[in-house]
Amino acid sequence: MKIPNEIIDKLISQARQEAPDETCGYLLGITSDEGELVTENYWMENIDHSPEHFSFAPKDQFAALKYARSKGLKILANWHSHPASPSRPSQEDLRLANDPTIRYAILSLHDGVHLNSFKILNGEVKNKEVHL
């Protein structure tokens, strides 16, 4: 999955603004023979307002899907920040990763800024991509 620098910059800004709470959203984009390309960050409120976990409001998830479809985009990844821990899935992240068709991206502000994304199947990381 390719994430352009300007979108990575938006994720970083959003994560810093929401810290110390986790922030979250969807990465929307297109799929072609060349792979997946993220074209937009769709911010969603972390309704848990927590530094250790996040939840999307169902109405926000529905709105994101409706928006993506209206623009001819796909949800390529679910993303969230880890303000004080590394860019790797927590046990809770692994447990809640229920969609095998998307990636799960984690932006860490801990010990520098790091962005990785993962394919997670049956609670296990099957593929890791480093984006920053």
Tab-separated table of N, CA, C and O in Angstrom:
chain	number	residue	atom	x	y	z
A	1	MET	N	0.862	-1.175	0.000
A	1	MET	CA	0.000	0.000	0.000
A	1	MET	C	0.905	1.233	0.000
A	1	MET	O	1.771	1.365	0.855
A	2	LYS	N	0.687	2.124	-0.939
A	2	LYS	CA	1.458	3.361	-1.038
A	2	LYS	C	0.670	4.488	-0.384
A	2	LYS	O	-0.515	4.696	-0.698
A	3	ILE	N	1.334	5.185	0.541
A	3	ILE	CA	0.711	6.334	1.208
A	3	ILE	C	1.551	7.567	0.883
A	3	ILE	O	2.701	7.660	1.312
A	4	PRO	N	1.017	8.501	0.110
A	4	PRO	CA	1.780	9.703	-0.231
A	4	PRO	C	2.179	10.503	1.010
A	4	PRO	O	1.477	10.499	2.028
A	5	ASN	N	3.316	11.198	0.909
A	5	ASN	CA	3.840	11.964	2.043
A	5	ASN	C	2.856	12.990	2.575
A	5	ASN	O	2.784	13.206	3.786
A	6	GLU	N	2.078	13.626	1.686
A	6	GLU	CA	1.142	14.646	2.177
A	6	GLU	C	0.047	14.027	3.047
A	6	GLU	O	-0.442	14.666	3.984
A	7	ILE	N	-0.321	12.791	2.786
A	7	ILE	CA	-1.310	12.118	3.632
A	7	ILE	C	-0.659	11.682	4.938
A	7	ILE	O	-1.248	11.832	6.015
A	8	ILE	N	0.566	11.182	4.868
A	8	ILE	CA	1.294	10.844	6.103
A	8	ILE	C	1.414	12.081	6.986
A	8	ILE	O	1.208	12.004	8.203
A	9	ASP	N	1.708	13.239	6.394
A	9	ASP	CA	1.797	14.489	7.167
A	9	ASP	C	0.479	14.806	7.860
A	9	ASP	O	0.462	15.263	9.008
A	10	LYS	N	-0.654	14.554	7.181
A	10	LYS	CA	-1.973	14.798	7.790
A	10	LYS	C	-2.217	13.843	8.964
A	10	LYS	O	-2.778	14.237	9.987
A	11	LEU	N	-1.788	12.585	8.813
A	11	LEU	CA	-1.953	11.627	9.910
A	11	LEU	C	-1.147	12.063	11.120
A	11	LEU	O	-1.624	12.010	12.255
A	12	ILE	N	0.080	12.487	10.881
A	12	ILE	CA	0.948	12.939	11.979
A	12	ILE	C	0.332	14.143	12.680
A	12	ILE	O	0.271	14.199	13.914
A	13	SER	N	-0.137	15.106	11.905
A	13	SER	CA	-0.761	16.303	12.478
A	13	SER	C	-1.980	15.934	13.310
A	13	SER	O	-2.154	16.437	14.436
A	14	GLN	N	-2.818	15.055	12.781
A	14	GLN	CA	-4.016	14.618	13.499
A	14	GLN	C	-3.626	13.908	14.790
A	14	GLN	O	-4.209	14.161	15.852
A	15	ALA	N	-2.627	13.031	14.731
A	15	ALA	CA	-2.206	12.283	15.925
A	15	ALA	C	-1.641	13.218	16.991
A	15	ALA	O	-1.920	13.050	18.179
A	16	ARG	N	-0.857	14.189	16.576
A	16	ARG	CA	-0.292	15.144	17.546
A	16	ARG	C	-1.374	16.010	18.165
A	16	ARG	O	-1.332	16.316	19.352
A	17	GLN	N	-2.354	16.401	17.353
A	17	GLN	CA	-3.441	17.240	17.848
A	17	GLN	C	-4.307	16.490	18.866
A	17	GLN	O	-4.754	17.074	19.850
A	18	GLU	N	-4.539	15.217	18.645
A	18	GLU	CA	-5.422	14.429	19.505
A	18	GLU	C	-4.693	13.849	20.729
A	18	GLU	O	-5.346	13.387	21.661
A	19	ALA	N	-3.357	13.802	20.688
A	19	ALA	CA	-2.590	13.234	21.805
A	19	ALA	C	-2.908	13.997	23.085
A	19	ALA	O	-3.164	15.194	23.038
A	20	PRO	N	-2.987	13.331	24.221
A	20	PRO	CA	-2.488	11.980	24.473
A	20	PRO	C	-3.471	10.866	24.115
A	20	PRO	O	-3.157	9.701	24.281
A	21	ASP	N	-4.667	11.217	23.605
A	21	ASP	CA	-5.613	10.174	23.198
A	21	ASP	C	-5.221	9.616	21.835
A	21	ASP	O	-4.592	10.300	21.030
A	22	GLU	N	-5.633	8.378	21.585
A	22	GLU	CA	-5.477	7.808	20.259
A	22	GLU	C	-6.456	8.496	19.319
A	22	GLU	O	-7.534	8.926	19.733
A	23	THR	N	-6.067	8.617	18.068
A	23	THR	CA	-6.954	9.125	17.032
A	23	THR	C	-7.103	8.037	15.987
A	23	THR	O	-6.353	7.057	16.000
A	24	CYS	N	-8.069	8.187	15.087
A	24	CYS	CA	-8.345	7.072	14.180
A	24	CYS	C	-9.069	7.535	12.926
A	24	CYS	O	-9.540	8.658	12.837
A	25	GLY	N	-9.163	6.624	11.983
A	25	GLY	CA	-9.874	6.896	10.744
A	25	GLY	C	-9.672	5.776	9.748
A	25	GLY	O	-9.161	4.699	10.083
A	26	TYR	N	-10.074	6.046	8.537
A	26	TYR	CA	-9.882	5.119	7.422
A	26	TYR	C	-8.949	5.760	6.404
A	26	TYR	O	-8.989	6.980	6.207
A	27	LEU	N	-8.158	4.943	5.758
A	27	LEU	CA	-7.388	5.376	4.605
A	27	LEU	C	-8.136	4.890	3.376
A	27	LEU	O	-8.356	3.688	3.208
A	28	LEU	N	-8.545	5.844	2.546
A	28	LEU	CA	-9.324	5.544	1.348
A	28	LEU	C	-8.437	5.652	0.121
A	28	LEU	O	-7.483	6.427	0.108
A	29	GLY	N	-8.769	4.894	-0.907
A	29	GLY	CA	-7.975	4.996	-2.120
A	29	GLY	C	-8.442	4.077	-3.212
A	29	GLY	O	-9.592	3.637	-3.236
A	30	ILE	N	-7.508	3.786	-4.104
A	30	ILE	CA	-7.800	2.991	-5.283
A	30	ILE	C	-6.872	1.787	-5.348
A	30	ILE	O	-5.776	1.793	-4.806
A	31	THR	N	-7.344	0.776	-6.040
A	31	THR	CA	-6.558	-0.420	-6.298
A	31	THR	C	-6.388	-0.538	-7.808
A	31	THR	O	-7.356	-0.383	-8.556
A	32	SER	N	-5.149	-0.791	-8.239
A	32	SER	CA	-4.871	-0.976	-9.659
A	32	SER	C	-3.891	-2.134	-9.813
A	32	SER	O	-3.493	-2.758	-8.819
A	33	ASP	N	-3.475	-2.372	-11.034
A	33	ASP	CA	-2.481	-3.419	-11.279
A	33	ASP	C	-1.164	-3.118	-10.564
A	33	ASP	O	-0.378	-4.011	-10.290
A	34	GLU	N	-0.937	-1.847	-10.267
A	34	GLU	CA	0.292	-1.418	-9.589
A	34	GLU	C	0.185	-1.517	-8.065
A	34	GLU	O	1.138	-1.226	-7.359
A	35	GLY	N	-0.973	-1.871	-7.553
A	35	GLY	CA	-1.167	-2.011	-6.114
A	35	GLY	C	-2.193	-1.037	-5.574
A	35	GLY	O	-3.006	-0.488	-6.319
A	36	GLU	N	-2.129	-0.820	-4.270
A	36	GLU	CA	-3.075	0.062	-3.590
A	36	GLU	C	-2.443	1.435	-3.377
A	36	GLU	O	-1.296	1.530	-2.944
A	37	LEU	N	-3.212	2.484	-3.667
A	37	LEU	CA	-2.748	3.852	-3.481
A	37	LEU	C	-3.748	4.601	-2.615
A	37	LEU	O	-4.924	4.739	-2.986
A	38	VAL	N	-3.297	5.083	-1.473
A	38	VAL	CA	-4.135	5.886	-0.581
A	38	VAL	C	-4.262	7.285	-1.176
A	38	VAL	O	-3.260	7.908	-1.536
A	39	THR	N	-5.492	7.766	-1.269
A	39	THR	CA	-5.738	9.105	-1.793
A	39	THR	C	-6.332	10.052	-0.753
A	39	THR	O	-6.298	11.262	-0.933
A	40	GLU	N	-6.885	9.485	0.350
A	40	GLU	CA	-7.508	10.328	1.377
A	40	GLU	C	-7.439	9.681	2.757
A	40	GLU	O	-7.521	8.459	2.885
A	41	ASN	N	-7.320	10.535	3.760
A	41	ASN	CA	-7.509	10.139	5.151
A	41	ASN	C	-8.919	10.573	5.537
A	41	ASN	O	-9.271	11.739	5.401
A	42	TYR	N	-9.722	9.627	6.008
A	42	TYR	CA	-11.072	9.951	6.463
A	42	TYR	C	-11.052	9.880	7.989
A	42	TYR	O	-11.105	8.804	8.569
A	43	TRP	N	-10.950	11.045	8.639
A	43	TRP	CA	-10.893	11.114	10.101
A	43	TRP	C	-12.223	10.681	10.694
A	43	TRP	O	-13.296	10.995	10.175
A	44	MET	N	-12.116	9.932	11.805
A	44	MET	CA	-13.302	9.587	12.583
A	44	MET	C	-12.974	9.815	14.060
A	44	MET	O	-11.858	9.566	14.500
A	45	GLU	N	-13.957	10.252	14.785
A	45	GLU	CA	-13.776	10.501	16.214
A	45	GLU	C	-13.532	9.195	16.959
A	45	GLU	O	-14.201	8.193	16.719
A	46	ASN	N	-12.554	9.226	17.855
A	46	ASN	CA	-12.353	8.120	18.792
A	46	ASN	C	-13.368	8.331	19.916
A	46	ASN	O	-13.157	9.147	20.810
A	47	ILE	N	-14.466	7.603	19.850
A	47	ILE	CA	-15.536	7.836	20.834
A	47	ILE	C	-15.155	7.354	22.233
A	47	ILE	O	-15.842	7.678	23.198
A	48	ASP	N	-14.040	6.612	22.354
A	48	ASP	CA	-13.555	6.217	23.679
A	48	ASP	C	-12.757	7.339	24.340
A	48	ASP	O	-12.583	7.325	25.556
A	49	HIS	N	-12.232	8.275	23.546
A	49	HIS	CA	-11.404	9.373	24.074
A	49	HIS	C	-10.378	8.829	25.066
A	49	HIS	O	-10.292	9.281	26.199
A	50	SER	N	-9.601	7.848	24.602
A	50	SER	CA	-8.666	7.131	25.460
A	50	SER	C	-7.261	7.147	24.869
A	50	SER	O	-7.098	7.059	23.659
A	51	PRO	N	-6.238	7.185	25.730
A	51	PRO	CA	-4.864	7.076	25.248
A	51	PRO	C	-4.443	5.632	24.975
A	51	PRO	O	-3.342	5.397	24.480
A	52	GLU	N	-5.315	4.658	25.267
A	52	GLU	CA	-4.919	3.249	25.150
A	52	GLU	C	-5.765	2.436	24.183
A	52	GLU	O	-5.431	1.298	23.885
A	53	HIS	N	-6.877	2.978	23.710
A	53	HIS	CA	-7.683	2.248	22.731
A	53	HIS	C	-8.608	3.218	22.018
A	53	HIS	O	-8.752	4.374	22.400
A	54	PHE	N	-9.237	2.719	20.963
A	54	PHE	CA	-10.139	3.559	20.181
A	54	PHE	C	-11.353	2.756	19.743
A	54	PHE	O	-11.309	1.533	19.666
A	55	SER	N	-12.419	3.478	19.449
A	55	SER	CA	-13.626	2.903	18.851
A	55	SER	C	-14.201	3.927	17.890
A	55	SER	O	-14.207	5.127	18.178
A	56	PHE	N	-14.685	3.434	16.750
A	56	PHE	CA	-15.402	4.275	15.796
A	56	PHE	C	-16.873	4.285	16.177
A	56	PHE	O	-17.410	3.265	16.605
A	57	ALA	N	-17.540	5.412	15.953
A	57	ALA	CA	-18.995	5.444	16.075
A	57	ALA	C	-19.573	4.761	14.839
A	57	ALA	O	-19.128	5.043	13.719
A	58	PRO	N	-20.542	3.870	15.004
A	58	PRO	CA	-21.135	3.211	13.834
A	58	PRO	C	-21.631	4.194	12.775
A	58	PRO	O	-21.477	3.952	11.583
A	59	LYS	N	-22.185	5.326	13.198
A	59	LYS	CA	-22.669	6.312	12.223
A	59	LYS	C	-21.511	6.879	11.399
A	59	LYS	O	-21.667	7.161	10.206
A	60	ASP	N	-20.342	7.034	12.021
A	60	ASP	CA	-19.167	7.525	11.294
A	60	ASP	C	-18.671	6.481	10.297
A	60	ASP	O	-18.254	6.822	9.189
A	61	GLN	N	-18.697	5.211	10.691
A	61	GLN	CA	-18.279	4.145	9.781
A	61	GLN	C	-19.203	4.099	8.564
A	61	GLN	O	-18.734	3.958	7.427
A	62	PHE	N	-20.491	4.215	8.792
A	62	PHE	CA	-21.456	4.211	7.692
A	62	PHE	C	-21.218	5.413	6.780
A	62	PHE	O	-21.231	5.291	5.550
A	63	ALA	N	-21.002	6.585	7.370
A	63	ALA	CA	-20.755	7.795	6.580
A	63	ALA	C	-19.476	7.652	5.751
A	63	ALA	O	-19.431	8.082	4.595
A	64	ALA	N	-18.450	7.043	6.325
A	64	ALA	CA	-17.197	6.840	5.601
A	64	ALA	C	-17.398	5.917	4.404
A	64	ALA	O	-16.894	6.189	3.302
A	65	LEU	N	-18.129	4.837	4.608
A	65	LEU	CA	-18.397	3.908	3.518
A	65	LEU	C	-19.219	4.584	2.416
A	65	LEU	O	-18.915	4.450	1.223
A	66	LYS	N	-20.224	5.337	2.805
A	66	LYS	CA	-21.063	6.053	1.844
A	66	LYS	C	-20.219	7.069	1.066
A	66	LYS	O	-20.334	7.184	-0.158
A	67	TYR	N	-19.363	7.803	1.770
A	67	TYR	CA	-18.490	8.788	1.124
A	67	TYR	C	-17.545	8.104	0.143
A	67	TYR	O	-17.391	8.551	-1.007
A	68	ALA	N	-16.891	7.020	0.581
A	68	ALA	CA	-15.952	6.304	-0.288
A	68	ALA	C	-16.652	5.836	-1.561
A	68	ALA	O	-16.130	6.018	-2.670
A	69	ARG	N	-17.808	5.247	-1.416
A	69	ARG	CA	-18.547	4.755	-2.585
A	69	ARG	C	-18.914	5.903	-3.524
A	69	ARG	O	-18.853	5.757	-4.738
A	70	SER	N	-19.301	7.052	-2.954
A	70	SER	CA	-19.697	8.190	-3.793
A	70	SER	C	-18.521	8.729	-4.600
A	70	SER	O	-18.711	9.322	-5.662
A	71	LYS	N	-17.304	8.518	-4.112
A	71	LYS	CA	-16.091	8.999	-4.788
A	71	LYS	C	-15.402	7.902	-5.597
A	71	LYS	O	-14.340	8.126	-6.175
A	72	GLY	N	-15.973	6.691	-5.605
A	72	GLY	CA	-15.351	5.584	-6.318
A	72	GLY	C	-14.097	5.068	-5.633
A	72	GLY	O	-13.202	4.526	-6.288
A	73	LEU	N	-14.033	5.222	-4.311
A	73	LEU	CA	-12.862	4.798	-3.540
A	73	LEU	C	-13.183	3.562	-2.715
A	73	LEU	O	-14.340	3.247	-2.470
A	74	LYS	N	-12.121	2.912	-2.260
A	74	LYS	CA	-12.247	1.763	-1.363
A	74	LYS	C	-11.636	2.106	-0.016
A	74	LYS	O	-10.729	2.939	0.070
A	75	ILE	N	-12.122	1.442	1.008
A	75	ILE	CA	-11.456	1.537	2.305
A	75	ILE	C	-10.271	0.573	2.231
A	75	ILE	O	-10.449	-0.640	2.134
A	76	LEU	N	-9.059	1.138	2.224
A	76	LEU	CA	-7.855	0.320	2.122
A	76	LEU	C	-7.305	-0.064	3.487
A	76	LEU	O	-6.681	-1.112	3.628
A	77	ALA	N	-7.527	0.808	4.480
A	77	ALA	CA	-6.985	0.529	5.813
A	77	ALA	C	-7.787	1.233	6.888
A	77	ALA	O	-8.337	2.311	6.675
A	78	ASN	N	-7.815	0.610	8.032
A	78	ASN	CA	-8.281	1.178	9.285
A	78	ASN	C	-6.988	1.672	9.935
A	78	ASN	O	-6.008	0.946	9.978
A	79	TRP	N	-6.947	2.910	10.402
A	79	TRP	CA	-5.711	3.383	11.027
A	79	TRP	C	-6.012	4.031	12.372
A	79	TRP	O	-7.107	4.524	12.612
A	80	HIS	N	-5.008	3.964	13.240
A	80	HIS	CA	-5.097	4.673	14.510
A	80	HIS	C	-3.697	4.995	15.000
A	80	HIS	O	-2.705	4.494	14.480
A	81	SER	N	-3.634	5.856	16.000
A	81	SER	CA	-2.340	6.264	16.543
A	81	SER	C	-2.050	5.539	17.850
A	81	SER	O	-2.968	5.079	18.542
A	82	HIS	N	-0.772	5.423	18.116
A	82	HIS	CA	-0.274	4.975	19.423
A	82	HIS	C	0.584	6.115	19.960
A	82	HIS	O	1.765	6.215	19.629
A	83	PRO	N	0.009	7.001	20.770
A	83	PRO	CA	0.764	8.150	21.261
A	83	PRO	C	1.969	7.784	22.129
A	83	PRO	O	2.965	8.511	22.129
A	84	ALA	N	1.898	6.676	22.845
A	84	ALA	CA	2.964	6.350	23.797
A	84	ALA	C	3.449	4.908	23.682
A	84	ALA	O	4.039	4.381	24.624
A	85	SER	N	3.204	4.265	22.539
A	85	SER	CA	3.681	2.891	22.359
A	85	SER	C	4.096	2.701	20.900
A	85	SER	O	3.753	3.506	20.033
A	86	PRO	N	4.834	1.636	20.608
A	86	PRO	CA	5.362	1.424	19.258
A	86	PRO	C	4.283	1.175	18.196
A	86	PRO	O	3.130	0.876	18.510
A	87	SER	N	4.711	1.254	16.945
A	87	SER	CA	3.826	1.037	15.796
A	87	SER	C	3.722	-0.452	15.508
A	87	SER	O	4.252	-0.971	14.529
A	88	ARG	N	3.030	-1.131	16.396
A	88	ARG	CA	2.742	-2.555	16.227
A	88	ARG	C	1.406	-2.838	16.900
A	88	ARG	O	1.023	-2.150	17.854
A	89	PRO	N	0.684	-3.845	16.415
A	89	PRO	CA	-0.632	-4.122	16.979
A	89	PRO	C	-0.553	-4.606	18.429
A	89	PRO	O	0.264	-5.458	18.761
A	90	SER	N	-1.401	-4.028	19.258
A	90	SER	CA	-1.543	-4.508	20.630
A	90	SER	C	-2.387	-5.781	20.600
A	90	SER	O	-2.972	-6.133	19.568
A	91	GLN	N	-2.489	-6.450	21.722
A	91	GLN	CA	-3.349	-7.636	21.795
A	91	GLN	C	-4.795	-7.267	21.465
A	91	GLN	O	-5.495	-8.012	20.795
A	92	GLU	N	-5.226	-6.099	21.925
A	92	GLU	CA	-6.586	-5.641	21.622
A	92	GLU	C	-6.738	-5.373	20.125
A	92	GLU	O	-7.751	-5.734	19.521
A	93	ASP	N	-5.717	-4.754	19.506
A	93	ASP	CA	-5.769	-4.513	18.057
A	93	ASP	C	-5.908	-5.829	17.297
A	93	ASP	O	-6.702	-5.931	16.359
A	94	LEU	N	-5.150	-6.837	17.692
A	94	LEU	CA	-5.208	-8.138	17.033
A	94	LEU	C	-6.588	-8.774	17.206
A	94	LEU	O	-7.147	-9.341	16.262
A	95	ARG	N	-7.132	-8.656	18.389
A	95	ARG	CA	-8.438	-9.249	18.683
A	95	ARG	C	-9.559	-8.586	17.895
A	95	ARG	O	-10.503	-9.246	17.453
A	96	LEU	N	-9.451	-7.273	17.681
A	96	LEU	CA	-10.524	-6.522	17.033
A	96	LEU	C	-10.370	-6.410	15.513
A	96	LEU	O	-11.252	-5.871	14.849
A	97	ALA	N	-9.277	-6.899	14.962
A	97	ALA	CA	-9.037	-6.824	13.509
A	97	ALA	C	-9.840	-7.916	12.815
A	97	ALA	O	-9.373	-9.037	12.641
A	98	ASN	N	-11.051	-7.592	12.425
A	98	ASN	CA	-11.975	-8.593	11.892
A	98	ASN	C	-12.145	-8.578	10.386
A	98	ASN	O	-12.837	-9.430	9.841
A	99	ASP	N	-11.555	-7.625	9.679
A	99	ASP	CA	-11.745	-7.540	8.235
A	99	ASP	C	-10.460	-7.963	7.520
A	99	ASP	O	-9.488	-7.206	7.482
A	100	PRO	N	-10.442	-9.148	6.917
A	100	PRO	CA	-9.224	-9.626	6.256
A	100	PRO	C	-8.939	-8.944	4.923
A	100	PRO	O	-7.886	-9.166	4.334
A	101	THR	N	-9.846	-8.086	4.449
A	101	THR	CA	-9.661	-7.456	3.143
A	101	THR	C	-8.925	-6.127	3.210
A	101	THR	O	-8.559	-5.574	2.173
A	102	ILE	N	-8.711	-5.594	4.432
A	102	ILE	CA	-8.041	-4.299	4.566
A	102	ILE	C	-6.760	-4.455	5.375
A	102	ILE	O	-6.510	-5.492	5.994
A	103	ARG	N	-5.965	-3.390	5.376
A	103	ARG	CA	-4.766	-3.345	6.203
A	103	ARG	C	-5.113	-2.576	7.489
A	103	ARG	O	-6.098	-1.830	7.544
A	104	TYR	N	-4.285	-2.736	8.476
A	104	TYR	CA	-4.419	-2.027	9.746
A	104	TYR	C	-3.136	-1.221	9.935
A	104	TYR	O	-2.064	-1.801	10.060
A	105	ALA	N	-3.265	0.101	9.889
A	105	ALA	CA	-2.111	0.987	9.983
A	105	ALA	C	-2.048	1.600	11.374
A	105	ALA	O	-3.071	1.974	11.946
A	106	ILE	N	-0.827	1.687	11.892
A	106	ILE	CA	-0.618	2.261	13.227
A	106	ILE	C	0.489	3.304	13.134
A	106	ILE	O	1.612	3.006	12.714
A	107	LEU	N	0.145	4.520	13.522
A	107	LEU	CA	1.095	5.625	13.563
A	107	LEU	C	1.529	5.819	15.003
A	107	LEU	O	0.705	6.130	15.858
A	108	SER	N	2.802	5.623	15.258
A	108	SER	CA	3.331	5.784	16.617
A	108	SER	C	4.040	7.124	16.756
A	108	SER	O	4.807	7.530	15.876
A	109	LEU	N	3.788	7.793	17.879
A	109	LEU	CA	4.513	9.010	18.253
A	109	LEU	C	5.546	8.707	19.332
A	109	LEU	O	6.163	9.610	19.865
A	110	HIS	N	5.720	7.441	19.626
A	110	HIS	CA	6.623	6.982	20.685
A	110	HIS	C	8.024	6.798	20.116
A	110	HIS	O	8.206	6.076	19.145
A	111	ASP	N	8.995	7.466	20.704
A	111	ASP	CA	10.396	7.302	20.291
A	111	ASP	C	10.570	7.641	18.807
A	111	ASP	O	11.081	6.840	18.022
A	112	GLY	N	10.085	8.825	18.416
A	112	GLY	CA	10.094	9.224	17.008
A	112	GLY	C	8.729	8.975	16.407
A	112	GLY	O	7.800	8.574	17.099
A	113	VAL	N	8.601	9.199	15.112
A	113	VAL	CA	7.335	8.962	14.420
A	113	VAL	C	7.529	7.773	13.486
A	113	VAL	O	8.457	7.755	12.681
A	114	HIS	N	6.650	6.782	13.614
A	114	HIS	CA	6.731	5.565	12.807
A	114	HIS	C	5.334	5.204	12.324
A	114	HIS	O	4.365	5.317	13.079
A	115	LEU	N	5.251	4.765	11.068
A	115	LEU	CA	3.979	4.336	10.501
A	115	LEU	C	4.179	2.998	9.807
A	115	LEU	O	4.959	2.891	8.861
A	116	ASN	N	3.493	1.983	10.302
A	116	ASN	CA	3.511	0.650	9.708
A	116	ASN	C	2.073	0.227	9.458
A	116	ASN	O	1.148	0.684	10.126
A	117	SER	N	1.904	-0.664	8.477
A	117	SER	CA	0.583	-1.251	8.274
A	117	SER	C	0.726	-2.765	8.212
A	117	SER	O	1.803	-3.290	7.878
A	118	PHE	N	-0.374	-3.434	8.543
A	118	PHE	CA	-0.345	-4.881	8.727
A	118	PHE	C	-1.574	-5.521	8.104
A	118	PHE	O	-2.657	-4.956	8.147
A	119	LYS	N	-1.405	-6.705	7.560
A	119	LYS	CA	-2.531	-7.587	7.245
A	119	LYS	C	-2.662	-8.467	8.476
A	119	LYS	O	-1.675	-9.050	8.952
A	120	ILE	N	-3.857	-8.566	9.001
A	120	ILE	CA	-4.091	-9.366	10.202
A	120	ILE	C	-5.189	-10.371	9.889
A	120	ILE	O	-6.294	-9.986	9.483
A	121	LEU	N	-4.869	-11.639	10.050
A	121	LEU	CA	-5.817	-12.719	9.794
A	121	LEU	C	-5.911	-13.611	11.019
A	121	LEU	O	-4.892	-14.080	11.530
A	122	ASN	N	-7.122	-13.804	11.496
A	122	ASN	CA	-7.353	-14.662	12.665
A	122	ASN	C	-6.468	-14.281	13.851
A	122	ASN	O	-5.915	-15.134	14.528
A	123	GLY	N	-6.325	-12.979	14.081
A	123	GLY	CA	-5.579	-12.502	15.232
A	123	GLY	C	-4.072	-12.573	15.097
A	123	GLY	O	-3.359	-12.352	16.069
A	124	GLU	N	-3.562	-12.821	13.884
A	124	GLU	CA	-2.114	-12.907	13.676
A	124	GLU	C	-1.683	-11.973	12.551
A	124	GLU	O	-2.348	-11.874	11.521
A	125	VAL	N	-0.534	-11.330	12.749
A	125	VAL	CA	0.039	-10.484	11.710
A	125	VAL	C	0.603	-11.385	10.622
A	125	VAL	O	1.419	-12.264	10.893
A	126	LYS	N	0.140	-11.170	9.390
A	126	LYS	CA	0.589	-11.976	8.260
A	126	LYS	C	1.526	-11.206	7.349
A	126	LYS	O	2.244	-11.788	6.564
A	127	ASN	N	1.493	-9.871	7.410
A	127	ASN	CA	2.303	-9.053	6.527
A	127	ASN	C	2.467	-7.684	7.161
A	127	ASN	O	1.515	-7.122	7.674
A	128	LYS	N	3.700	-7.165	7.125
A	128	LYS	CA	3.982	-5.844	7.668
A	128	LYS	C	4.603	-4.998	6.560
A	128	LYS	O	5.487	-5.477	5.853
A	129	GLU	N	4.145	-3.765	6.415
A	129	GLU	CA	4.750	-2.799	5.510
A	129	GLU	C	5.167	-1.588	6.333
A	129	GLU	O	4.415	-1.116	7.173
A	130	VAL	N	6.364	-1.104	6.092
A	130	VAL	CA	6.886	0.089	6.761
A	130	VAL	C	6.650	1.281	5.836
A	130	VAL	O	7.068	1.271	4.679
A	131	HIS	N	5.978	2.322	6.346
A	131	HIS	CA	5.667	3.507	5.551
A	131	HIS	C	6.462	4.734	5.995
A	131	HIS	O	6.648	5.650	5.229
A	132	LEU	N	6.897	4.758	7.245
A	132	LEU	CA	7.690	5.867	7.774
A	132	LEU	C	8.413	5.398	9.015
A	132	LEU	O	7.833	4.748	9.871
